[in-house]
């Protein structure tokens, strides 16, 4: 049953690449650091809800030594990922 709600990572990567024209390697790098940032936020939340600020997330990713992308590209990748997740019903924005 959980498989029906699973995220198809390959499909998501193709979706993001189509929207941003970024390489698979750059997309994977951005998503890897995004996941690390989110995991750390959850650890620090002590079980409370976590509010992720998009600007802080982009700054964190851009501060990684192996990320050689500009801010617009990183934000485009993150926006395309969110669009994909919302289209598939896995995510949404909280007002």
Short mmCIF file of N, CA and C in Angstrom, two decimals, residues 27-73:
data_model
loop_
_atom_site.label_atom_id
_atom_site.label_comp_id
_atom_site.label_asym_id
_atom_site.label_seq_id
_atom_site.Cartn_x
_atom_site.Cartn_y
_atom_site.Cartn_z
N UNK A 27 20.92 18.48 -10.35
CA UNK A 27 19.64 18.27 -9.66
C UNK A 27 19.84 17.35 -8.47
N UNK A 28 20.55 16.25 -8.66
CA UNK A 28 20.79 15.30 -7.57
C UNK A 28 21.57 15.97 -6.43
N UNK A 29 22.53 16.81 -6.77
CA UNK A 29 23.32 17.50 -5.75
C UNK A 29 22.45 18.45 -4.92
N UNK A 30 21.62 19.23 -5.60
CA UNK A 30 20.72 20.15 -4.90
C UNK A 30 19.76 19.38 -4.00
N UNK A 31 19.17 18.31 -4.52
CA UNK A 31 18.21 17.54 -3.73
C UNK A 31 18.88 16.84 -2.55
N UNK A 32 20.13 16.42 -2.72
CA UNK A 32 20.87 15.79 -1.62
C UNK A 32 21.05 16.78 -0.47
N UNK A 33 21.48 17.99 -0.79
CA UNK A 33 21.67 18.99 0.27
C UNK A 33 20.35 19.48 0.84
N UNK A 34 19.33 19.52 0.02
CA UNK A 34 18.00 19.87 0.53
C UNK A 34 17.57 18.85 1.58
N UNK A 35 17.74 17.57 1.28
CA UNK A 35 17.35 16.52 2.22
C UNK A 35 18.15 16.62 3.51
N UNK A 36 19.44 16.89 3.41
CA UNK A 36 20.28 17.03 4.61
C UNK A 36 19.78 18.20 5.47
N UNK A 37 19.43 19.31 4.83
CA UNK A 37 18.93 20.49 5.54
C UNK A 37 17.62 20.17 6.25
N UNK A 38 16.73 19.49 5.56
CA UNK A 38 15.43 19.13 6.14
C UNK A 38 15.61 18.15 7.29
N UNK A 39 16.48 17.16 7.12
CA UNK A 39 16.73 16.19 8.19
C UNK A 39 17.26 16.87 9.43
N UNK A 40 18.18 17.83 9.26
CA UNK A 40 18.74 18.55 10.40
C UNK A 40 17.66 19.40 11.08
N UNK A 41 16.79 20.01 10.29
CA UNK A 41 15.70 20.81 10.85
C UNK A 41 14.77 19.93 11.69
N UNK A 42 14.50 18.71 11.21
CA UNK A 42 13.64 17.79 11.96
C UNK A 42 14.32 17.36 13.26
N UNK A 43 15.63 17.11 13.23
CA UNK A 43 16.37 16.74 14.44
C UNK A 43 16.29 17.85 15.48
N UNK A 44 16.40 19.08 15.03
CA UNK A 44 16.40 20.23 15.94
C UNK A 44 15.00 20.61 16.42
N UNK A 45 13.97 20.06 15.79
CA UNK A 45 12.60 20.46 16.12
C UNK A 45 12.06 19.77 17.36
N UNK A 46 12.70 18.69 17.78
CA UNK A 46 12.27 17.92 18.95
C UNK A 46 10.81 17.49 18.85
N UNK A 47 10.42 17.04 17.65
CA UNK A 47 9.06 16.52 17.46
C UNK A 47 8.03 17.56 17.06
N UNK A 48 8.40 18.82 17.06
CA UNK A 48 7.46 19.87 16.64
C UNK A 48 7.43 19.97 15.12
N UNK A 49 6.43 20.67 14.61
CA UNK A 49 6.37 20.91 13.17
C UNK A 49 7.59 21.72 12.75
N UNK A 50 8.02 21.49 11.52
CA UNK A 50 9.19 22.18 11.00
C UNK A 50 8.75 23.14 9.90
N UNK A 51 9.19 24.38 10.02
CA UNK A 51 8.91 25.39 8.99
C UNK A 51 10.21 25.64 8.24
N UNK A 52 10.22 25.30 6.96
CA UNK A 52 11.42 25.46 6.14
C UNK A 52 11.29 26.74 5.33
N UNK A 53 12.22 27.66 5.52
CA UNK A 53 12.24 28.90 4.75
C UNK A 53 13.01 28.65 3.46
N UNK A 54 12.38 28.91 2.33
CA UNK A 54 12.99 28.65 1.04
C UNK A 54 14.28 29.41 0.80
N UNK A 55 14.34 30.66 1.27
CA UNK A 55 15.56 31.45 1.09
C UNK A 55 16.71 30.88 1.92
N UNK A 56 16.40 30.48 3.16
CA UNK A 56 17.44 29.87 4.00
C UNK A 56 17.93 28.56 3.40
N UNK A 57 17.01 27.78 2.87
CA UNK A 57 17.37 26.52 2.24
C UNK A 57 18.28 26.76 1.03
N UNK A 58 17.92 27.70 0.17
CA UNK A 58 18.74 28.01 -1.01
C UNK A 58 20.12 28.50 -0.58
N UNK A 59 20.17 29.36 0.44
CA UNK A 59 21.47 29.85 0.95
C UNK A 59 22.33 28.70 1.47
N UNK A 60 21.72 27.77 2.18
CA UNK A 60 22.44 26.61 2.69
C UNK A 60 23.04 25.80 1.54
N UNK A 61 22.22 25.53 0.53
CA UNK A 61 22.69 24.74 -0.62
C UNK A 61 23.83 25.47 -1.33
N UNK A 62 23.66 26.76 -1.54
CA UNK A 62 24.69 27.55 -2.23
C UNK A 62 26.00 27.63 -1.43
N UNK A 63 25.92 27.46 -0.12
CA UNK A 63 27.11 27.54 0.72
C UNK A 63 27.95 26.26 0.69
N UNK A 64 27.43 25.19 0.12
CA UNK A 64 28.18 23.93 0.03
C UNK A 64 29.29 24.09 -1.00
N UNK A 65 30.49 23.62 -0.66
CA UNK A 65 31.67 23.83 -1.50
C UNK A 65 31.56 23.21 -2.88
N UNK A 66 30.85 22.09 -3.01
CA UNK A 66 30.78 21.42 -4.31
C UNK A 66 29.61 21.88 -5.18
N UNK A 67 28.84 22.86 -4.70
CA UNK A 67 27.74 23.40 -5.49
C UNK A 67 28.26 24.61 -6.27
N UNK A 68 28.30 24.47 -7.59
CA UNK A 68 28.82 25.53 -8.47
C UNK A 68 27.70 26.15 -9.30
N UNK A 69 26.53 26.25 -8.71
CA UNK A 69 25.36 26.78 -9.41
C UNK A 69 25.04 28.18 -8.91
N UNK A 70 24.33 28.94 -9.72
CA UNK A 70 23.88 30.25 -9.28
C UNK A 70 22.57 30.11 -8.50
N UNK A 71 22.22 31.16 -7.80
CA UNK A 71 21.03 31.13 -6.94
C UNK A 71 19.76 30.86 -7.73
N UNK A 72 19.64 31.44 -8.90
CA UNK A 72 18.44 31.25 -9.71
C UNK A 72 18.26 29.78 -10.10
N UNK A 73 19.34 29.11 -10.45
CA UNK A 73 19.26 27.69 -10.83
C UNK A 73 18.84 26.84 -9.64
#
